[in-house]
Each structure stands twice: as C-alpha cells, then as structure tokens.
Amino acid sequence: MSGRFIEVPYRMLPADTLDALLEGFVTREGYDTTDEGEGMPAWVRELKGQLERGELLIAHDLQTETTEVMTLAQWQAFGRQLADDEEEG
C-alpha cells in the first residue's frame, strides 16, 4: 500500500490506548455490548486474541493522523480501493 498508511504493532501501544481503539472497533462494527455477561471487556479480550492471531491489525493514516482497527479482509479491500483510486487519479 502507499506510504500514506503504516501498520502499528499493537504491542507498541499503551494498554489504555489499545483498549480505546478496540472499544471503538466494537462500537463501530455493531457488536452487542448489552448482554448480561461481561459486555465490552469480553469483546476487548476477544479482539486482543484476534490481534495476536493476525486476524486484526491497526493501521495509521499519516495524512489524516487517524488510527483504526481493521480486519484483515477490510485492510485488503481498503488496499484494493486505494490502488483503484491511485490509477484513476
């Protein structure tokens, strides 16, 4: 992908920053956090496991200075869209 985006190793982030990013992902993706179980903390633990397994990644946009959690499929689709945009533009 272009030099605009970098993958951020999740282990380099402070714990509270990582948790906030994962909580944002849970909310954005529409996960059910109203269950009678552990709710958000359980989802954050699950997502940390997905990060460890390489199923999720954290991408930082150097142009907009935003950071997002993405599934591998989202990242690949995003990369294809960027490539198409660069060919057109």
PDB file of C-alpha atoms in Angstrom:
ATOM      1  CA  MET A   1       0.000   0.000   0.000  1.00  0.00           C
ATOM      2  CA  SER A   2       1.118   3.563  -0.472  1.00  0.00           C
ATOM      3  CA  GLY A   3       3.458   5.201   2.014  1.00  0.00           C
ATOM      4  CA  ARG A   4       0.452   7.009   3.451  1.00  0.00           C
ATOM      5  CA  PHE A   5      -0.505   4.104   5.725  1.00  0.00           C
ATOM      6  CA  ILE A   6       1.512   2.153   8.239  1.00  0.00           C
ATOM      7  CA  GLU A   7       0.629  -0.866  10.284  1.00  0.00           C
ATOM      8  CA  VAL A   8       1.086  -0.245  14.005  1.00  0.00           C
ATOM      9  CA  PRO A   9       2.222  -3.236  16.057  1.00  0.00           C
ATOM     10  CA  TYR A  10      -0.386  -3.500  18.801  1.00  0.00           C
ATOM     11  CA  ARG A  11       2.261  -4.418  21.384  1.00  0.00           C
ATOM     12  CA  MET A  12       3.812  -0.958  20.976  1.00  0.00           C
ATOM     13  CA  LEU A  13       0.650   0.789  22.190  1.00  0.00           C
ATOM     14  CA  PRO A  14      -0.027   1.643  25.834  1.00  0.00           C
ATOM     15  CA  ALA A  15      -2.728  -0.665  27.247  1.00  0.00           C
ATOM     16  CA  ASP A  16      -5.298   2.110  27.658  1.00  0.00           C
ATOM     17  CA  THR A  17      -4.775   3.308  24.067  1.00  0.00           C
ATOM     18  CA  LEU A  18      -5.170  -0.214  22.720  1.00  0.00           C
ATOM     19  CA  ASP A  19      -8.313  -0.760  24.777  1.00  0.00           C
ATOM     20  CA  ALA A  20      -9.804   2.521  23.498  1.00  0.00           C
ATOM     21  CA  LEU A  21      -9.095   1.563  19.876  1.00  0.00           C
ATOM     22  CA  LEU A  22     -10.648  -1.864  20.373  1.00  0.00           C
ATOM     23  CA  GLU A  23     -13.692  -0.390  22.122  1.00  0.00           C
ATOM     24  CA  GLY A  24     -14.140   1.963  19.157  1.00  0.00           C
ATOM     25  CA  PHE A  25     -13.971  -1.011  16.798  1.00  0.00           C
ATOM     26  CA  VAL A  26     -16.584  -2.905  18.835  1.00  0.00           C
ATOM     27  CA  THR A  27     -18.920   0.083  18.732  1.00  0.00           C
ATOM     28  CA  ARG A  28     -18.362   0.810  15.032  1.00  0.00           C
ATOM     29  CA  GLU A  29     -18.874  -2.803  14.000  1.00  0.00           C
ATOM     30  CA  GLY A  30     -22.099  -3.072  15.993  1.00  0.00           C
ATOM     31  CA  TYR A  31     -21.103  -5.781  18.476  1.00  0.00           C
ATOM     32  CA  ASP A  32     -23.719  -6.454  21.152  1.00  0.00           C
ATOM     33  CA  THR A  33     -22.357  -4.985  24.371  1.00  0.00           C
ATOM     34  CA  THR A  34     -25.647  -5.140  26.256  1.00  0.00           C
ATOM     35  CA  ASP A  35     -25.561  -8.844  27.071  1.00  0.00           C
ATOM     36  CA  GLU A  36     -25.749  -9.986  30.664  1.00  0.00           C
ATOM     37  CA  GLY A  37     -22.202 -11.317  30.524  1.00  0.00           C
ATOM     38  CA  GLU A  38     -19.095  -9.189  30.629  1.00  0.00           C
ATOM     39  CA  GLY A  39     -20.027  -6.925  27.687  1.00  0.00           C
ATOM     40  CA  MET A  40     -17.274  -4.626  26.440  1.00  0.00           C
ATOM     41  CA  PRO A  41     -14.389  -6.125  28.481  1.00  0.00           C
ATOM     42  CA  ALA A  42     -15.126  -9.554  26.998  1.00  0.00           C
ATOM     43  CA  TRP A  43     -15.138  -8.157  23.466  1.00  0.00           C
ATOM     44  CA  VAL A  44     -11.853  -6.342  24.073  1.00  0.00           C
ATOM     45  CA  ARG A  45     -10.246  -9.587  25.298  1.00  0.00           C
ATOM     46  CA  GLU A  46     -11.571 -11.428  22.229  1.00  0.00           C
ATOM     47  CA  LEU A  47     -10.216  -8.768  19.895  1.00  0.00           C
ATOM     48  CA  LYS A  48      -6.805  -8.865  21.582  1.00  0.00           C
ATOM     49  CA  GLY A  49      -6.742 -12.578  20.767  1.00  0.00           C
ATOM     50  CA  GLN A  50      -7.582 -11.762  17.160  1.00  0.00           C
ATOM     51  CA  LEU A  51      -4.712  -9.259  17.072  1.00  0.00           C
ATOM     52  CA  GLU A  52      -2.346 -11.930  18.394  1.00  0.00           C
ATOM     53  CA  ARG A  53      -3.533 -14.367  15.708  1.00  0.00           C
ATOM     54  CA  GLY A  54      -3.125 -11.775  12.956  1.00  0.00           C
ATOM     55  CA  GLU A  55      -6.852 -11.605  12.191  1.00  0.00           C
ATOM     56  CA  LEU A  56      -6.977  -7.892  13.046  1.00  0.00           C
ATOM     57  CA  LEU A  57      -4.481  -5.103  12.541  1.00  0.00           C
ATOM     58  CA  ILE A  58      -4.068  -1.482  13.489  1.00  0.00           C
ATOM     59  CA  ALA A  59      -3.469   0.974  10.659  1.00  0.00           C
ATOM     60  CA  HIS A  60      -2.382   4.592  10.985  1.00  0.00           C
ATOM     61  CA  ASP A  61      -3.061   7.134   8.228  1.00  0.00           C
ATOM     62  CA  LEU A  62      -0.139   9.562   8.137  1.00  0.00           C
ATOM     63  CA  GLN A  63      -2.142  12.094   6.109  1.00  0.00           C
ATOM     64  CA  THR A  64      -5.190  12.342   8.368  1.00  0.00           C
ATOM     65  CA  GLU A  65      -3.366  11.255  11.539  1.00  0.00           C
ATOM     66  CA  THR A  66      -6.110   8.745  12.355  1.00  0.00           C
ATOM     67  CA  THR A  67      -5.692   5.221  13.616  1.00  0.00           C
ATOM     68  CA  GLU A  68      -8.166   2.400  13.008  1.00  0.00           C
ATOM     69  CA  VAL A  69      -8.556  -1.258  13.859  1.00  0.00           C
ATOM     70  CA  MET A  70      -9.403  -3.365  10.805  1.00  0.00           C
ATOM     71  CA  THR A  71      -9.967  -6.982   9.980  1.00  0.00           C
ATOM     72  CA  LEU A  72      -7.504  -8.438   7.521  1.00  0.00           C
ATOM     73  CA  ALA A  73     -10.297  -8.564   4.912  1.00  0.00           C
ATOM     74  CA  GLN A  74     -11.118  -4.868   5.492  1.00  0.00           C
ATOM     75  CA  TRP A  75      -7.438  -3.952   5.124  1.00  0.00           C
ATOM     76  CA  GLN A  76      -7.117  -5.895   1.880  1.00  0.00           C
ATOM     77  CA  ALA A  77     -10.327  -4.364   0.463  1.00  0.00           C
ATOM     78  CA  PHE A  78      -9.123  -0.919   1.549  1.00  0.00           C
ATOM     79  CA  GLY A  79      -5.813  -1.517  -0.230  1.00  0.00           C
ATOM     80  CA  ARG A  80      -7.599  -2.525  -3.430  1.00  0.00           C
ATOM     81  CA  GLN A  81      -9.764   0.615  -3.259  1.00  0.00           C
ATOM     82  CA  LEU A  82      -6.686   2.805  -2.749  1.00  0.00           C
ATOM     83  CA  ALA A  83      -4.956   1.191  -5.715  1.00  0.00           C
ATOM     84  CA  ASP A  84      -8.011   1.798  -7.897  1.00  0.00           C
ATOM     85  CA  ASP A  85      -8.195   5.430  -6.742  1.00  0.00           C
ATOM     86  CA  GLU A  86      -4.488   5.963  -7.491  1.00  0.00           C
ATOM     87  CA  GLU A  87      -4.904   4.528 -11.008  1.00  0.00           C
ATOM     88  CA  GLU A  88      -7.838   6.851 -11.700  1.00  0.00           C
ATOM     89  CA  GLY A  89      -6.305   9.956 -10.158  1.00  0.00           C
TER      90      GLY A  89
END
